[in-house]
Amino acid sequence: MENNQPIIVKRVKKVAGGHHGGAWKIAFADFATAMMAFFLVMWLMSSATPEQKRAISGYFQDPIGFTESASPYVIDLGGTPTPAPDRTLNPEMKDAPDALESTVDTEDTPEELEIKQAEQLAEQVEQERLEMLLQELQTKVDENPQLQKFKDQILFEITQDGLRIQIMDAENRPMFALGSARLQPYFEDILLILAETIKAVPNKISVSGHTDAKPFAGEGDFGNWELSANRANAARRTLVAGGYPDERVARVVGYASSALFDRNDPFNSVNRRIDIIVLTKKAQRAIEGEQDGDGEVAPPADALPDPGIAPFGAEPPAADAPVPAPELREKLNIFEDGALQFDEPSE
């Protein structure tokens, strides 16, 4: 039987897709440019000073007044950008002409301006030096196996007086023997390691001792005031034994329990601590005074040559041979049971 059904052949015609174009590239380039501009503005806002921000704000509020009165630039590189009262378009600027105050006193002489600029530059350099020292000390605590165990007892912070290093007691790890100024061996090791880094900067230091509010259990007139002062002096002797120059110690003082770290718990172990402050020049002058004994103004400490001071980061000069640990501890711990033991004079 013949099959007369027709044979159907389906042919699919393939058509190549057309070119999509490059419009997306233009859109992506615009997006990348906008993001770059955004991050640039954020960087400028974070790095601009408050005076520069006020100047920028004043320019956009009153561009004509700024252009006519001072400079056509948003931040004037030569003059002081202040609005012209007779040309301003912003009524708020008319009512408040002192909204933008110059940071430079126009009554200062050129010599006084140079002195102020030099002082500001010196303070900025000193601030950067202290911040570098803080980072160096923090890195040493994080990387040194001996200090890692006590990292919770060592605090660093920048204050208006300088870099403060606080070494606090722990309940199970006191720095001193109970009721005395005898240093524990691990606390001596902490001070000796810190002395190697602190002596790299030319700033003087202040060492202070603190106790908790628990009354001293000794006899006689010896109390927490004497105990805190003796402990601060014991810390000073250890720093000097570690190579820190004794002449760069500006002050050793005991505060007893008058400056508690934890005021809510006066008996907390963290109140027993040693504070070492790497002083700024301003704080050092406040301690030592602006004048010497004859009433004449003493020259700044950084103006005097000191060949023994190495710049920060440089290798310190070679010191004498180190004293063995047992002999060093015997020399440092001259305080027994809260009282000072003097060596008998040799005949």
mmCIF file of C-alpha atoms in Angstrom:
data_model
loop_
_atom_site.group_PDB
_atom_site.id
_atom_site.type_symbol
_atom_site.label_atom_id
_atom_site.label_comp_id
_atom_site.label_asym_id
_atom_site.label_seq_id
_atom_site.Cartn_x
_atom_site.Cartn_y
_atom_site.Cartn_z
ATOM 1 C CA MET A 1 0.000 0.000 0.000
ATOM 2 C CA GLU A 2 1.427 3.272 -1.054
ATOM 3 C CA ASN A 3 1.895 6.059 1.533
ATOM 4 C CA ASN A 4 0.716 9.218 -0.162
ATOM 5 C CA GLN A 5 1.085 11.480 2.913
ATOM 6 C CA PRO A 6 3.057 14.612 2.123
ATOM 7 C CA ILE A 7 6.477 15.029 3.687
ATOM 8 C CA ILE A 8 6.768 18.357 5.556
ATOM 9 C CA VAL A 9 10.283 19.775 6.054
ATOM 10 C CA LYS A 10 10.677 22.571 8.624
ATOM 11 C CA ARG A 11 13.520 24.944 7.957
ATOM 12 C CA VAL A 12 14.521 27.282 10.807
ATOM 13 C CA LYS A 13 16.051 30.475 9.632
ATOM 14 C CA LYS A 14 18.716 31.689 12.067
ATOM 15 C CA VAL A 15 19.071 35.402 12.337
ATOM 16 C CA ALA A 16 22.180 36.742 14.101
ATOM 17 C CA GLY A 17 21.495 39.131 16.978
ATOM 18 C CA GLY A 18 22.096 42.760 16.300
ATOM 19 C CA HIS A 19 24.756 44.897 17.961
ATOM 20 C CA HIS A 20 23.711 45.935 21.471
ATOM 21 C CA GLY A 21 25.701 49.142 21.408
ATOM 22 C CA GLY A 22 28.033 50.677 24.056
ATOM 23 C CA ALA A 23 25.556 52.792 25.993
ATOM 24 C CA TRP A 24 26.229 50.769 29.156
ATOM 25 C CA LYS A 25 29.894 51.736 29.009
ATOM 26 C CA ILE A 26 28.996 55.414 29.093
ATOM 27 C CA ALA A 27 26.630 54.837 32.018
ATOM 28 C CA PHE A 28 29.290 52.894 33.900
ATOM 29 C CA ALA A 29 31.888 55.601 33.240
ATOM 30 C CA ASP A 30 29.482 58.241 34.599
ATOM 31 C CA PHE A 31 28.892 56.115 37.693
ATOM 32 C CA ALA A 32 32.628 55.622 38.279
ATOM 33 C CA THR A 33 33.225 59.368 37.866
ATOM 34 C CA ALA A 34 30.439 60.165 40.327
ATOM 35 C CA MET A 35 31.867 57.730 42.888
ATOM 36 C CA MET A 36 35.336 59.193 42.490
ATOM 37 C CA ALA A 37 33.958 62.688 43.017
ATOM 38 C CA PHE A 38 32.003 61.496 46.066
ATOM 39 C CA PHE A 39 35.039 59.943 47.734
ATOM 40 C CA LEU A 40 37.111 63.017 46.865
ATOM 41 C CA VAL A 41 34.559 65.252 48.589
ATOM 42 C CA MET A 42 34.503 62.946 51.626
ATOM 43 C CA TRP A 43 38.294 63.047 51.831
ATOM 44 C CA LEU A 44 38.339 66.834 51.579
ATOM 45 C CA MET A 45 35.691 67.132 54.293
ATOM 46 C CA SER A 46 37.684 64.918 56.647
ATOM 47 C CA SER A 47 40.963 66.760 56.060
ATOM 48 C CA ALA A 48 39.664 70.349 56.034
ATOM 49 C CA THR A 49 40.010 72.479 59.159
ATOM 50 C CA PRO A 50 36.963 74.125 60.788
ATOM 51 C CA GLU A 51 38.082 77.516 59.427
ATOM 52 C CA GLN A 52 38.279 76.141 55.888
ATOM 53 C CA LYS A 53 34.825 74.569 56.217
ATOM 54 C CA ARG A 54 33.382 77.918 57.356
ATOM 55 C CA ALA A 55 35.085 79.644 54.439
ATOM 56 C CA ILE A 56 33.661 77.126 51.963
ATOM 57 C CA SER A 57 30.201 77.508 53.480
ATOM 58 C CA GLY A 58 30.439 81.285 53.287
ATOM 59 C CA TYR A 59 31.556 81.161 49.655
ATOM 60 C CA PHE A 60 28.549 79.131 48.540
ATOM 61 C CA GLN A 61 26.203 81.308 50.584
ATOM 62 C CA ASP A 62 27.615 84.535 49.183
ATOM 63 C CA PRO A 63 30.005 84.056 46.216
ATOM 64 C CA ILE A 64 29.832 87.710 45.121
ATOM 65 C CA GLY A 65 30.767 89.031 48.546
ATOM 66 C CA PHE A 66 33.757 86.711 48.779
ATOM 67 C CA THR A 67 34.952 87.497 45.257
ATOM 68 C CA GLU A 68 34.756 91.269 45.682
ATOM 69 C CA SER A 69 36.186 91.476 49.199
ATOM 70 C CA ALA A 70 39.123 89.105 49.231
ATOM 71 C CA SER A 71 39.944 86.370 46.763
ATOM 72 C CA PRO A 72 38.091 84.597 43.943
ATOM 73 C CA TYR A 73 39.112 81.250 45.426
ATOM 74 C CA VAL A 74 37.070 79.301 47.952
ATOM 75 C CA ILE A 75 40.068 78.954 50.259
ATOM 76 C CA ASP A 76 42.324 81.971 49.887
ATOM 77 C CA LEU A 77 45.993 81.101 49.649
ATOM 78 C CA GLY A 78 47.174 84.637 50.235
ATOM 79 C CA GLY A 79 44.577 86.757 51.996
ATOM 80 C CA THR A 80 41.729 86.286 54.421
ATOM 81 C CA PRO A 81 38.362 85.522 52.741
ATOM 82 C CA THR A 82 35.754 87.772 54.348
ATOM 83 C CA PRO A 83 32.460 88.910 52.823
ATOM 84 C CA ALA A 84 31.987 92.487 51.628
ATOM 85 C CA PRO A 85 29.031 93.912 53.638
ATOM 86 C CA ASP A 86 27.947 96.265 50.854
ATOM 87 C CA ARG A 87 27.977 93.572 48.124
ATOM 88 C CA THR A 88 26.622 90.552 49.959
ATOM 89 C CA LEU A 89 23.477 88.851 48.711
ATOM 90 C CA ASN A 90 22.901 86.879 51.890
ATOM 91 C CA PRO A 91 20.931 88.778 54.565
ATOM 92 C CA GLU A 92 22.351 86.538 57.268
ATOM 93 C CA MET A 93 25.849 87.705 56.381
ATOM 94 C CA LYS A 94 24.756 91.303 56.818
ATOM 95 C CA ASP A 95 23.360 90.608 60.257
ATOM 96 C CA ALA A 96 26.335 88.519 61.353
ATOM 97 C CA PRO A 97 29.545 89.971 59.873
ATOM 98 C CA ASP A 98 31.627 88.145 62.466
ATOM 99 C CA ALA A 99 30.461 84.694 61.389
ATOM 100 C CA LEU A 100 33.804 84.075 59.740
ATOM 101 C CA GLU A 101 36.622 84.935 62.117
ATOM 102 C CA SER A 102 40.210 84.931 61.062
ATOM 103 C CA THR A 103 42.523 82.643 62.969
ATOM 104 C CA VAL A 104 45.320 85.222 62.729
ATOM 105 C CA ASP A 105 45.260 88.280 64.953
ATOM 106 C CA THR A 106 45.738 91.304 62.710
ATOM 107 C CA GLU A 107 47.317 93.230 65.595
ATOM 108 C CA ASP A 108 50.246 90.820 65.834
ATOM 109 C CA THR A 109 53.562 91.964 64.447
ATOM 110 C CA PRO A 110 55.326 89.850 61.801
ATOM 111 C CA GLU A 111 57.788 88.654 64.429
ATOM 112 C CA GLU A 112 54.968 87.532 66.731
ATOM 113 C CA LEU A 113 53.248 85.793 63.846
ATOM 114 C CA GLU A 114 56.436 83.905 63.019
ATOM 115 C CA ILE A 115 56.818 82.867 66.658
ATOM 116 C CA LYS A 116 53.219 81.637 66.814
ATOM 117 C CA GLN A 117 53.576 79.739 63.563
ATOM 118 C CA ALA A 118 56.818 78.170 64.798
ATOM 119 C CA GLU A 119 55.148 77.136 68.057
ATOM 120 C CA GLN A 120 52.203 75.615 66.206
ATOM 121 C CA LEU A 121 54.547 73.717 63.915
ATOM 122 C CA ALA A 122 56.568 72.470 66.891
ATOM 123 C CA GLU A 123 53.403 71.305 68.653
ATOM 124 C CA GLN A 124 52.272 69.491 65.523
ATOM 125 C CA VAL A 125 55.640 67.742 65.159
ATOM 126 C CA GLU A 126 55.585 66.816 68.834
ATOM 127 C CA GLN A 127 52.050 65.435 68.549
ATOM 128 C CA GLU A 128 53.099 63.262 65.600
ATOM 129 C CA ARG A 129 56.135 62.074 67.563
ATOM 130 C CA LEU A 130 53.964 61.025 70.517
ATOM 131 C CA GLU A 131 51.520 59.235 68.222
ATOM 132 C CA MET A 132 54.416 57.340 66.638
ATOM 133 C CA LEU A 133 55.669 56.444 70.117
ATOM 134 C CA LEU A 134 52.209 55.181 71.082
ATOM 135 C CA GLN A 135 52.081 52.962 67.994
ATOM 136 C CA GLU A 136 55.580 51.689 68.694
ATOM 137 C CA LEU A 137 54.704 50.822 72.299
ATOM 138 C CA GLN A 138 51.418 49.198 71.305
ATOM 139 C CA THR A 139 53.213 47.092 68.683
ATOM 140 C CA LYS A 140 55.809 46.039 71.240
ATOM 141 C CA VAL A 141 53.090 44.954 73.683
ATOM 142 C CA ASP A 142 51.303 42.982 70.955
ATOM 143 C CA GLU A 143 54.430 41.267 69.665
ATOM 144 C CA ASN A 144 56.539 40.752 72.799
ATOM 145 C CA PRO A 145 55.679 37.430 74.502
ATOM 146 C CA GLN A 146 56.589 38.846 77.927
ATOM 147 C CA LEU A 147 54.214 41.778 77.537
ATOM 148 C CA GLN A 148 51.335 39.930 75.867
ATOM 149 C CA LYS A 149 50.388 38.348 79.187
ATOM 150 C CA PHE A 150 49.965 41.804 80.736
ATOM 151 C CA LYS A 151 48.372 43.671 77.822
ATOM 152 C CA ASP A 152 45.135 44.060 79.802
ATOM 153 C CA GLN A 153 47.073 45.843 82.559
ATOM 154 C CA ILE A 154 48.837 48.336 80.257
ATOM 155 C CA LEU A 155 46.907 51.271 78.809
ATOM 156 C CA PHE A 156 48.127 53.949 76.392
ATOM 157 C CA GLU A 157 46.390 57.234 75.625
ATOM 158 C CA ILE A 158 47.228 60.696 74.307
ATOM 159 C CA THR A 159 46.255 63.476 76.738
ATOM 160 C CA GLN A 160 46.799 67.221 76.780
ATOM 161 C CA ASP A 161 49.927 66.641 78.892
ATOM 162 C CA GLY A 162 51.412 63.994 76.610
ATOM 163 C CA LEU A 163 51.422 60.219 76.166
ATOM 164 C CA ARG A 164 50.148 58.494 79.300
ATOM 165 C CA ILE A 165 51.202 54.926 80.049
ATOM 166 C CA GLN A 166 49.171 53.339 82.843
ATOM 167 C CA ILE A 167 50.289 50.040 84.362
ATOM 168 C CA MET A 168 47.626 48.717 86.695
ATOM 169 C CA ASP A 169 47.407 45.981 89.263
ATOM 170 C CA ALA A 170 45.382 42.865 88.655
ATOM 171 C CA GLU A 171 43.770 40.890 91.450
ATOM 172 C CA ASN A 172 46.050 37.923 90.827
ATOM 173 C CA ARG A 173 49.052 39.877 89.493
ATOM 174 C CA PRO A 174 50.055 42.822 91.725
ATOM 175 C CA MET A 175 52.967 45.001 90.646
ATOM 176 C CA PHE A 176 54.389 45.324 94.151
ATOM 177 C CA ALA A 177 54.561 43.190 97.227
ATOM 178 C CA LEU A 178 51.673 43.812 99.607
ATOM 179 C CA GLY A 179 52.103 47.054 101.540
ATOM 180 C CA SER A 180 55.622 47.776 100.215
ATOM 181 C CA ALA A 181 57.496 49.257 97.277
ATOM 182 C CA ARG A 182 59.251 45.999 96.365
ATOM 183 C CA LEU A 183 58.670 45.390 92.660
ATOM 184 C CA GLN A 184 57.583 42.010 91.432
ATOM 185 C CA PRO A 185 60.001 40.529 88.852
ATOM 186 C CA TYR A 186 57.498 40.658 85.975
ATOM 187 C CA PHE A 187 56.740 44.324 86.671
ATOM 188 C CA GLU A 188 60.459 45.089 86.531
ATOM 189 C CA ASP A 189 60.616 43.344 83.156
ATOM 190 C CA ILE A 190 57.715 45.482 81.868
ATOM 191 C CA LEU A 191 59.428 48.716 82.911
ATOM 192 C CA LEU A 192 62.797 47.654 81.495
ATOM 193 C CA ILE A 193 61.226 46.814 78.125
ATOM 194 C CA LEU A 194 59.256 50.076 78.017
ATOM 195 C CA ALA A 195 62.365 52.094 78.914
ATOM 196 C CA GLU A 196 64.074 50.933 75.718
ATOM 197 C CA THR A 197 61.357 52.588 73.607
ATOM 198 C CA ILE A 198 60.568 55.654 75.739
ATOM 199 C CA LYS A 199 64.175 56.843 75.776
ATOM 200 C CA ALA A 200 64.127 57.135 71.967
ATOM 201 C CA VAL A 201 62.225 60.447 72.200
ATOM 202 C CA PRO A 202 63.738 63.596 73.774
ATOM 203 C CA ASN A 203 60.666 64.411 75.902
ATOM 204 C CA LYS A 204 60.902 64.286 79.676
ATOM 205 C CA ILE A 205 58.622 62.050 81.714
ATOM 206 C CA SER A 206 56.541 62.259 84.871
ATOM 207 C CA VAL A 207 56.146 59.188 87.090
ATOM 208 C CA SER A 208 53.282 58.972 89.580
ATOM 209 C CA GLY A 209 52.123 56.270 91.973
ATOM 210 C CA HIS A 210 48.551 55.525 93.016
ATOM 211 C CA THR A 211 46.980 53.295 95.662
ATOM 212 C CA ASP A 212 43.449 52.181 96.366
ATOM 213 C CA ALA A 213 41.382 53.571 99.233
ATOM 214 C CA LYS A 214 42.287 50.787 101.661
ATOM 215 C CA PRO A 215 44.159 52.313 104.643
ATOM 216 C CA PHE A 216 47.790 51.347 105.036
ATOM 217 C CA ALA A 217 48.200 48.723 107.741
ATOM 218 C CA GLY A 218 51.660 49.784 108.859
ATOM 219 C CA GLU A 219 52.627 51.522 112.049
ATOM 220 C CA GLY A 220 53.634 55.129 112.650
ATOM 221 C CA ASP A 221 53.141 57.979 110.225
ATOM 222 C CA PHE A 222 53.782 55.905 107.111
ATOM 223 C CA GLY A 223 50.616 55.750 104.978
ATOM 224 C CA ASN A 224 49.310 55.574 101.424
ATOM 225 C CA TRP A 225 50.870 58.918 100.525
ATOM 226 C CA GLU A 226 54.345 57.696 101.405
ATOM 227 C CA LEU A 227 53.665 54.278 99.885
ATOM 228 C CA SER A 228 52.516 55.704 96.528
ATOM 229 C CA ALA A 229 55.506 58.069 96.392
ATOM 230 C CA ASN A 230 57.925 55.241 97.208
ATOM 231 C CA ARG A 231 56.400 53.037 94.520
ATOM 232 C CA ALA A 232 56.671 55.813 91.942
ATOM 233 C CA ASN A 233 60.320 56.301 92.883
ATOM 234 C CA ALA A 234 60.938 52.554 92.634
ATOM 235 C CA ALA A 235 59.495 52.637 89.115
ATOM 236 C CA ARG A 236 61.784 55.568 88.289
ATOM 237 C CA ARG A 237 64.849 53.656 89.491
ATOM 238 C CA THR A 238 63.886 50.703 87.314
ATOM 239 C CA LEU A 239 63.507 52.923 84.229
ATOM 240 C CA VAL A 240 66.914 54.457 84.927
ATOM 241 C CA ALA A 241 68.385 50.970 85.351
ATOM 242 C CA GLY A 242 66.903 50.139 81.957
ATOM 243 C CA GLY A 243 68.874 52.958 80.319
ATOM 244 C CA TYR A 244 66.494 55.909 80.643
ATOM 245 C CA PRO A 245 68.462 59.132 81.460
ATOM 246 C CA ASP A 246 67.786 60.218 85.031
ATOM 247 C CA GLU A 247 68.030 63.905 84.079
ATOM 248 C CA ARG A 248 65.003 63.510 81.816
ATOM 249 C CA VAL A 249 62.726 62.648 84.731
ATOM 250 C CA ALA A 250 60.784 65.846 85.380
ATOM 251 C CA ARG A 251 58.710 64.717 88.353
ATOM 252 C CA VAL A 252 58.107 61.774 90.685
ATOM 253 C CA VAL A 253 54.967 62.093 92.786
ATOM 254 C CA GLY A 254 52.607 59.995 94.884
ATOM 255 C CA TYR A 255 48.848 60.570 94.771
ATOM 256 C CA ALA A 256 47.734 57.909 97.267
ATOM 257 C CA SER A 257 43.997 57.351 96.563
ATOM 258 C CA SER A 258 43.207 60.955 95.589
ATOM 259 C CA ALA A 259 42.935 60.155 91.832
ATOM 260 C CA LEU A 260 41.119 56.843 91.595
ATOM 261 C CA PHE A 261 40.851 55.081 88.247
ATOM 262 C CA ASP A 262 37.588 53.397 89.279
ATOM 263 C CA ARG A 263 35.699 55.913 91.420
ATOM 264 C CA ASN A 264 32.714 53.600 91.758
ATOM 265 C CA ASP A 265 34.847 50.981 93.505
ATOM 266 C CA PRO A 266 37.631 52.657 95.540
ATOM 267 C CA PHE A 267 39.018 49.247 96.558
ATOM 268 C CA ASN A 268 39.318 47.928 92.995
ATOM 269 C CA SER A 269 42.781 46.607 92.167
ATOM 270 C CA VAL A 270 43.003 48.827 89.039
ATOM 271 C CA ASN A 271 43.287 51.852 91.352
ATOM 272 C CA ARG A 272 46.747 50.615 92.336
ATOM 273 C CA ARG A 273 48.771 51.736 89.353
ATOM 274 C CA ILE A 274 51.858 53.514 88.065
ATOM 275 C CA ASP A 275 51.411 56.351 85.557
ATOM 276 C CA ILE A 276 54.244 57.331 83.227
ATOM 277 C CA ILE A 277 53.528 60.436 81.152
ATOM 278 C CA VAL A 278 55.820 61.347 78.261
ATOM 279 C CA LEU A 279 55.391 65.095 78.639
ATOM 280 C CA THR A 280 54.827 67.690 75.960
ATOM 281 C CA LYS A 281 57.022 70.790 76.082
ATOM 282 C CA LYS A 282 54.074 72.820 77.355
ATOM 283 C CA ALA A 283 53.405 70.393 80.207
ATOM 284 C CA GLN A 284 57.114 70.224 80.981
ATOM 285 C CA ARG A 285 57.299 74.021 81.267
ATOM 286 C CA ALA A 286 54.262 73.992 83.549
ATOM 287 C CA ILE A 287 56.090 71.570 85.869
ATOM 288 C CA GLU A 288 59.545 73.097 85.790
ATOM 289 C CA GLY A 289 58.471 76.743 85.500
ATOM 290 C CA GLU A 290 59.249 79.332 82.856
ATOM 291 C CA GLN A 291 62.099 80.923 84.844
ATOM 292 C CA ASP A 292 65.203 79.679 86.549
ATOM 293 C CA GLY A 293 66.419 80.626 90.010
ATOM 294 C CA ASP A 294 67.885 84.010 88.931
ATOM 295 C CA GLY A 295 64.584 85.193 87.485
ATOM 296 C CA GLU A 296 65.798 84.921 83.903
ATOM 297 C CA VAL A 297 63.831 83.060 81.319
ATOM 298 C CA ALA A 298 65.320 79.615 80.908
ATOM 299 C CA PRO A 299 66.001 78.445 77.353
ATOM 300 C CA PRO A 300 63.740 75.672 76.051
ATOM 301 C CA ALA A 301 64.985 72.180 76.631
ATOM 302 C CA ASP A 302 65.101 71.397 72.921
ATOM 303 C CA ALA A 303 67.416 74.380 72.304
ATOM 304 C CA LEU A 304 70.218 72.829 74.361
ATOM 305 C CA PRO A 305 72.454 70.310 72.625
ATOM 306 C CA ASP A 306 72.156 66.836 74.057
ATOM 307 C CA PRO A 307 74.416 64.346 72.315
ATOM 308 C CA GLY A 308 72.936 61.528 74.352
ATOM 309 C CA ILE A 309 69.480 61.828 72.782
ATOM 310 C CA ALA A 310 68.910 59.861 69.614
ATOM 311 C CA PRO A 311 66.109 60.704 67.173
ATOM 312 C CA PHE A 312 63.020 58.550 67.260
ATOM 313 C CA GLY A 313 63.542 55.244 65.543
ATOM 314 C CA ALA A 314 67.352 55.564 65.551
ATOM 315 C CA GLU A 315 69.501 53.034 67.341
ATOM 316 C CA PRO A 316 70.288 54.297 70.869
ATOM 317 C CA PRO A 317 73.917 54.781 71.870
ATOM 318 C CA ALA A 318 75.699 51.818 73.353
ATOM 319 C CA ALA A 319 75.192 51.549 77.099
ATOM 320 C CA ASP A 320 77.255 49.911 79.786
ATOM 321 C CA ALA A 321 77.181 46.179 80.287
ATOM 322 C CA PRO A 322 73.792 45.071 81.659
ATOM 323 C CA VAL A 323 73.583 44.205 85.321
ATOM 324 C CA PRO A 324 72.553 40.602 86.063
ATOM 325 C CA ALA A 325 68.883 40.267 86.985
ATOM 326 C CA PRO A 326 69.390 39.111 90.624
ATOM 327 C CA GLU A 327 71.877 41.874 91.354
ATOM 328 C CA LEU A 328 69.672 44.459 89.603
ATOM 329 C CA ARG A 329 66.621 43.491 91.657
ATOM 330 C CA GLU A 330 68.696 43.611 94.845
ATOM 331 C CA LYS A 331 69.771 47.167 93.994
ATOM 332 C CA LEU A 332 66.296 48.323 92.990
ATOM 333 C CA ASN A 333 64.300 46.929 95.902
ATOM 334 C CA ILE A 334 65.621 48.961 98.799
ATOM 335 C CA PHE A 335 62.161 49.312 100.312
ATOM 336 C CA GLU A 336 61.250 46.691 102.881
ATOM 337 C CA ASP A 337 57.860 46.495 104.575
ATOM 338 C CA GLY A 338 56.942 50.015 103.540
ATOM 339 C CA ALA A 339 60.059 51.661 104.980
ATOM 340 C CA LEU A 340 63.162 52.936 103.257
ATOM 341 C CA GLN A 341 66.318 51.014 104.126
ATOM 342 C CA PHE A 342 69.490 53.074 103.686
ATOM 343 C CA ASP A 343 72.870 51.463 103.181
ATOM 344 C CA GLU A 344 75.332 52.013 105.968
ATOM 345 C CA PRO A 345 78.010 54.564 104.989
ATOM 346 C CA SER A 346 81.400 53.073 104.439
ATOM 347 C CA GLU A 347 84.153 54.303 106.728
#
